[in-house]
PDB file of C-alpha atoms in Angstrom:
ATOM      1  CA  THR A   1     212.118  43.285 -42.813  1.00 37.00           C
ATOM      2  CA  ALA A   2     215.126  45.196 -41.506  1.00 37.00           C
ATOM      3  CA  GLU A   3     214.702  48.176 -39.220  1.00 40.00           C
ATOM      4  CA  PRO A   4     215.562  51.510 -40.860  1.00 37.00           C
ATOM      5  CA  ILE A   5     218.953  52.892 -39.918  1.00 35.00           C
ATOM      6  CA  ARG A   6     218.510  55.834 -37.564  1.00 37.00           C
ATOM      7  CA  ALA A   7     221.017  58.540 -36.612  1.00 35.00           C
ATOM      8  CA  GLN A   8     223.068  57.707 -33.532  1.00 38.00           C
ATOM      9  CA  PRO A   9     223.640  60.084 -30.601  1.00 39.00           C
ATOM     10  CA  GLY A  10     226.591  62.334 -31.282  1.00 42.00           C
ATOM     11  CA  THR A  11     226.138  62.367 -35.041  1.00 43.00           C
ATOM     12  CA  GLN A  12     226.959  65.857 -36.271  1.00 46.00           C
ATOM     13  CA  ARG A  13     224.026  65.898 -38.667  1.00 42.00           C
ATOM     14  CA  PRO A  14     220.976  64.231 -37.011  1.00 44.00           C
ATOM     15  CA  ASP A  15     219.047  64.459 -40.277  1.00 44.00           C
ATOM     16  CA  ILE A  16     221.479  61.982 -41.863  1.00 41.00           C
ATOM     17  CA  PRO A  17     222.016  58.414 -40.577  1.00 45.00           C
ATOM     18  CA  ASP A  18     225.249  57.714 -38.716  1.00 49.00           C
ATOM     19  CA  ILE A  19     227.683  56.957 -41.549  1.00 46.00           C
ATOM     20  CA  ASP A  20     229.684  54.446 -39.500  1.00 52.00           C
ATOM     21  CA  GLN A  21     226.551  52.306 -39.083  1.00 52.00           C
ATOM     22  CA  VAL A  22     225.699  52.688 -42.766  1.00 49.00           C
ATOM     23  CA  VAL A  23     229.179  51.559 -43.830  1.00 50.00           C
ATOM     24  CA  TRP A  24     229.103  48.652 -41.360  1.00 52.00           C
ATOM     25  CA  THR A  25     225.793  47.592 -42.892  1.00 52.00           C
ATOM     26  CA  LEU A  26     227.246  47.778 -46.398  1.00 49.00           C
ATOM     27  CA  LEU A  27     230.287  45.747 -45.376  1.00 52.00           C
ATOM     28  CA  HIS A  28     228.218  43.201 -43.433  1.00 54.00           C
ATOM     29  CA  PRO A  29     224.902  42.656 -45.230  1.00 54.00           C
ATOM     30  CA  ASP A  30     224.290  39.543 -43.138  1.00 60.00           C
ATOM     31  CA  GLY A  31     223.023  41.832 -40.344  1.00 59.00           C
ATOM     32  CA  SER A  32     225.856  41.124 -37.908  1.00 61.00           C
ATOM     33  CA  VAL A  33     226.424  43.642 -35.126  1.00 58.00           C
ATOM     34  CA  PRO A  34     229.650  45.740 -34.995  1.00 55.00           C
ATOM     35  CA  ASP A  35     232.149  44.325 -32.494  1.00 57.00           C
ATOM     36  CA  PRO A  36     235.418  46.327 -32.831  1.00 52.00           C
ATOM     37  CA  ASP A  37     237.262  43.860 -30.558  1.00 54.00           C
ATOM     38  CA  ALA A  38     236.445  40.908 -32.808  1.00 48.00           C
ATOM     39  CA  THR A  39     236.684  42.696 -36.177  1.00 51.00           C
ATOM     40  CA  PRO A  40     240.201  43.948 -36.904  1.00 53.00           C
ATOM     41  CA  ILE A  41     239.322  45.417 -40.330  1.00 60.00           C
ATOM     42  CA  TYR A  42     236.516  47.488 -38.853  1.00 58.00           C
ATOM     43  CA  ARG A  43     238.597  48.558 -35.864  1.00 60.00           C
ATOM     44  CA  LEU A  44     241.424  49.786 -38.084  1.00 65.00           C
ATOM     45  CA  TRP A  45     238.971  51.530 -40.370  1.00 68.00           C
ATOM     46  CA  ALA A  46     237.361  53.275 -37.378  1.00 72.00           C
ATOM     47  CA  ASP A  47     240.818  54.328 -36.114  1.00 75.00           C
ATOM     48  CA  ALA A  48     241.631  55.834 -39.512  1.00 78.00           C
ATOM     49  CA  VAL A  49     238.408  57.857 -39.388  1.00 79.00           C
ATOM     50  CA  LEU A  50     239.307  59.181 -35.942  1.00 82.00           C
ATOM     51  CA  VAL A  51     242.796  60.180 -37.087  1.00 84.00           C
ATOM     52  CA  LEU A  52     241.291  61.926 -40.134  1.00 87.00           C
ATOM     53  CA  ASP A  53     238.838  63.903 -38.028  1.00 87.00           C
ATOM     54  CA  GLU A  54     241.523  64.963 -35.550  1.00 88.00           C
ATOM     55  CA  SER A  55     243.814  65.978 -38.399  1.00 88.00           C
ATOM     56  CA  LEU A  56     241.072  68.124 -39.938  1.00 90.00           C
ATOM     57  CA  ARG A  57     240.402  69.733 -36.550  1.00 90.00           C
ATOM     58  CA  ARG A  58     244.074  70.617 -36.213  1.00 89.00           C
ATOM     59  CA  LEU A  59     243.891  72.174 -39.665  1.00 89.00           C
ATOM     60  CA  ASP A  60     241.011  74.320 -38.383  1.00 91.00           C
ATOM     61  CA  CYS A  61     238.587  72.911 -40.941  1.00 92.00           C
ATOM     62  CA  ASP A  62     234.991  73.880 -40.144  1.00 92.00           C
ATOM     63  CA  ASP A  63     232.380  71.305 -39.077  1.00 91.00           C
ATOM     64  CA  ASP A  64     230.800  71.024 -42.513  1.00 92.00           C
ATOM     65  CA  THR A  65     234.116  70.433 -44.259  1.00 92.00           C
ATOM     66  CA  ARG A  66     235.125  67.802 -41.683  1.00 92.00           C
ATOM     67  CA  TYR A  67     231.768  66.105 -42.004  1.00 92.00           C
ATOM     68  CA  TRP A  68     231.676  65.899 -45.831  1.00 94.00           C
ATOM     69  CA  VAL A  69     235.377  65.028 -46.196  1.00 94.00           C
ATOM     70  CA  GLY A  70     234.847  62.364 -43.542  1.00 91.00           C
ATOM     71  CA  ILE A  71     232.000  60.792 -45.513  1.00 91.00           C
ATOM     72  CA  ALA A  72     234.037  60.813 -48.737  1.00 94.00           C
ATOM     73  CA  VAL A  73     237.016  59.148 -47.026  1.00 92.00           C
ATOM     74  CA  ARG A  74     234.795  56.583 -45.303  1.00 89.00           C
ATOM     75  CA  GLU A  75     233.354  55.671 -48.673  1.00 90.00           C
ATOM     76  CA  ALA A  76     236.785  55.404 -50.252  1.00 93.00           C
ATOM     77  CA  VAL A  77     238.063  53.174 -47.450  1.00 89.00           C
ATOM     78  CA  ALA A  78     234.880  51.050 -47.421  1.00 87.00           C
ATOM     79  CA  ASN A  79     235.239  50.565 -51.218  1.00 89.00           C
ATOM     80  CA  ALA A  80     238.921  49.628 -50.802  1.00 90.00           C
ATOM     81  CA  ILE A  81     238.057  47.055 -48.129  1.00 87.00           C
ATOM     82  CA  LYS A  82     234.901  45.609 -49.719  1.00 86.00           C
ATOM     83  CA  HIS A  83     235.463  45.880 -53.457  1.00 88.00           C
ATOM     84  CA  GLY A  84     239.255  46.298 -53.855  1.00 91.00           C
ATOM     85  CA  ASN A  85     240.582  43.882 -51.251  1.00 90.00           C
ATOM     86  CA  ARG A  86     237.441  41.730 -51.174  1.00 88.00           C
ATOM     87  CA  GLN A  87     237.543  41.902 -47.334  1.00 83.00           C
ATOM     88  CA  ASP A  88     240.768  39.863 -47.321  1.00 85.00           C
ATOM     89  CA  PRO A  89     242.356  40.526 -43.905  1.00 79.00           C
ATOM     90  CA  GLY A  90     245.772  39.750 -45.422  1.00 84.00           C
ATOM     91  CA  LYS A  91     245.535  42.781 -47.699  1.00 87.00           C
ATOM     92  CA  LYS A  92     246.229  46.366 -46.625  1.00 87.00           C
ATOM     93  CA  VAL A  93     244.571  49.690 -47.239  1.00 88.00           C
ATOM     94  CA  GLU A  94     246.923  52.680 -47.083  1.00 90.00           C
ATOM     95  CA  ILE A  95     245.585  56.141 -46.325  1.00 90.00           C
ATOM     96  CA  ASP A  96     247.702  59.268 -46.835  1.00 91.00           C
ATOM     97  CA  LEU A  97     246.614  62.774 -45.878  1.00 90.00           C
ATOM     98  CA  ARG A  98     248.590  65.876 -46.803  1.00 91.00           C
ATOM     99  CA  VAL A  99     248.115  69.555 -47.413  1.00 91.00           C
ATOM    100  CA  ASP A 100     249.609  71.209 -50.455  1.00 92.00           C
ATOM    101  CA  GLY A 101     249.034  74.964 -50.512  1.00 88.00           C
ATOM    102  CA  GLY A 102     245.331  75.433 -49.960  1.00 90.00           C
ATOM    103  CA  GLU A 103     244.397  71.907 -50.973  1.00 94.00           C
ATOM    104  CA  LEU A 104     243.781  68.870 -48.801  1.00 94.00           C
ATOM    105  CA  ILE A 105     244.845  65.688 -50.609  1.00 95.00           C
ATOM    106  CA  ILE A 106     243.821  62.279 -49.310  1.00 94.00           C
ATOM    107  CA  SER A 107     244.912  59.078 -51.043  1.00 94.00           C
ATOM    108  CA  VAL A 108     243.405  55.638 -50.352  1.00 94.00           C
ATOM    109  CA  LEU A 109     245.277  52.681 -51.863  1.00 93.00           C
ATOM    110  CA  ASP A 110     244.100  49.056 -51.852  1.00 94.00           C
ATOM    111  CA  GLU A 111     245.819  45.850 -52.993  1.00 93.00           C
ATOM    112  CA  GLY A 112     242.990  44.600 -55.176  1.00 92.00           C
ATOM    113  CA  GLY A 113     242.515  44.452 -58.908  1.00 86.00           C
ATOM    114  CA  ARG A 114     241.756  47.269 -61.286  1.00 83.00           C
ATOM    115  CA  PHE A 115     238.292  48.540 -61.944  1.00 80.00           C
ATOM    116  CA  ASP A 116     236.747  50.973 -64.359  1.00 82.00           C
ATOM    117  CA  PRO A 117     234.884  53.750 -62.476  1.00 84.00           C
ATOM    118  CA  GLU A 118     232.970  54.543 -65.704  1.00 85.00           C
ATOM    119  CA  ARG A 119     231.342  51.083 -65.529  1.00 87.00           C
ATOM    120  CA  VAL A 120     229.762  51.795 -62.117  1.00 88.00           C
ATOM    121  CA  ALA A 121     226.045  52.268 -62.621  1.00 89.00           C
ATOM    122  CA  ASP A 122     224.519  55.700 -62.026  1.00 90.00           C
ATOM    123  CA  PRO A 123     222.867  55.454 -58.597  1.00 90.00           C
ATOM    124  CA  LEU A 124     220.343  58.150 -59.558  1.00 91.00           C
ATOM    125  CA  SER A 125     218.875  56.322 -62.547  1.00 92.00           C
ATOM    126  CA  ALA A 126     215.454  54.818 -61.891  1.00 93.00           C
ATOM    127  CA  GLU A 127     216.613  51.160 -62.196  1.00 93.00           C
ATOM    128  CA  ASN A 128     219.387  51.731 -59.592  1.00 89.00           C
ATOM    129  CA  LEU A 129     217.623  53.771 -56.949  1.00 88.00           C
ATOM    130  CA  LEU A 130     217.139  50.787 -54.637  1.00 87.00           C
ATOM    131  CA  LYS A 131     220.473  49.120 -55.328  1.00 85.00           C
ATOM    132  CA  PRO A 132     223.135  49.527 -52.635  1.00 77.00           C
ATOM    133  CA  ASP A 133     226.158  49.780 -54.929  1.00 79.00           C
ATOM    134  CA  GLY A 134     227.557  52.809 -56.706  1.00 80.00           C
ATOM    135  CA  ARG A 135     226.724  55.407 -54.115  1.00 87.00           C
ATOM    136  CA  GLY A 136     230.210  55.707 -52.645  1.00 89.00           C
ATOM    137  CA  ILE A 137     231.751  56.900 -55.893  1.00 92.00           C
ATOM    138  CA  PHE A 138     228.832  59.267 -56.369  1.00 92.00           C
ATOM    139  CA  TYR A 139     229.243  60.712 -52.845  1.00 92.00           C
ATOM    140  CA  MET A 140     232.964  61.163 -53.242  1.00 95.00           C
ATOM    141  CA  GLY A 141     232.411  63.125 -56.418  1.00 95.00           C
ATOM    142  CA  LYS A 142     229.778  65.351 -54.830  1.00 95.00           C
ATOM    143  CA  PHE A 143     231.596  66.062 -51.561  1.00 96.00           C
ATOM    144  CA  MET A 144     235.122  66.609 -52.861  1.00 97.00           C
ATOM    145  CA  ASP A 145     236.533  69.053 -55.388  1.00 97.00           C
ATOM    146  CA  GLY A 146     238.328  66.304 -57.275  1.00 98.00           C
ATOM    147  CA  VAL A 147     238.493  62.515 -57.400  1.00 97.00           C
ATOM    148  CA  GLU A 148     241.173  60.705 -59.411  1.00 97.00           C
ATOM    149  CA  TYR A 149     241.877  57.020 -59.915  1.00 95.00           C
ATOM    150  CA  SER A 150     245.217  55.457 -60.668  1.00 95.00           C
ATOM    151  CA  PHE A 151     246.252  51.823 -60.898  1.00 92.00           C
ATOM    152  CA  ARG A 152     249.471  50.055 -59.894  1.00 90.00           C
ATOM    153  CA  ASP A 153     251.097  47.585 -62.239  1.00 87.00           C
ATOM    154  CA  GLY A 154     251.178  44.827 -59.648  1.00 85.00           C
ATOM    155  CA  GLY A 155     247.574  45.444 -58.642  1.00 88.00           C
ATOM    156  CA  GLY A 156     245.838  47.969 -56.488  1.00 93.00           C
ATOM    157  CA  THR A 157     243.704  51.012 -57.037  1.00 95.00           C
ATOM    158  CA  GLU A 158     244.564  54.424 -55.615  1.00 96.00           C
ATOM    159  CA  VAL A 159     241.772  56.917 -55.131  1.00 96.00           C
ATOM    160  CA  THR A 160     242.957  60.504 -54.620  1.00 97.00           C
ATOM    161  CA  LEU A 161     240.461  62.899 -53.081  1.00 97.00           C
ATOM    162  CA  ARG A 162     241.070  66.641 -53.272  1.00 98.00           C
ATOM    163  CA  LYS A 163     239.386  69.447 -51.309  1.00 96.00           C
ATOM    164  CA  ARG A 164     240.202  73.158 -51.323  1.00 95.00           C
ATOM    165  CA  ILE A 165     240.508  74.459 -47.802  1.00 90.00           C
ATOM    166  CA  ALA A 166     240.769  77.960 -46.351  1.00 76.00           C
ATOM    167  CA  ALA A 167     243.976  79.908 -47.056  1.00 52.00           C
ATOM    168  CA  GLY A 168     246.520  79.476 -44.310  1.00 48.00           C
ATOM    169  CA  VAL A 169     245.033  76.207 -43.050  1.00 51.00           C
ATOM    170  CA  GLY A 170     247.854  73.824 -42.282  1.00 49.00           C
ATOM    171  CA  SER A 171     250.526  76.520 -42.198  1.00 44.00           C
ATOM    172  CA  PRO A 172     253.142  76.122 -39.434  1.00 43.00           C
ATOM    173  CA  GLU A 173     252.054  79.308 -37.655  1.00 42.00           C
ATOM    174  CA  ARG A 174     248.570  77.927 -37.095  1.00 40.00           C
ATOM    175  CA  ASN A 175     249.519  74.513 -35.684  1.00 38.00           C
TER     176      ASN A 175
END
């Protein structure tokens, strides 16, 4: 049996497993060990998470907001890589972060096919509690103020995550 995933040193919330390790496990169910030098998709994904966190720091977002937004974005990117692009290294995932008024807007776009978010099984129903799929969409909906899906004609799903942030965050005087 596999060892349970434990929180890593430096995790902001020690009561919750390190999300990077959880996502690595979801993307690599074969049990392989993360090697950022040998895994370009994972390395780029990790870089995107670092840029997101630094951007949220510069916007003076509090620790809880950065933590929960970070989880939602990690889930969106992991879904784009695993389910949208089917882990095809030739396909891209685009991430856009912007502030509009008091709202943080993050878009994640993959190059995969369309999907129907309504067809994703409820991860809280008894028959799905032990299944690994469906939790990312659930988490995004719980941690963000809004989640929207749009689809490109030539293929690709765009997930737009929205989070209200404190008034004045992101204004030129503060940065």
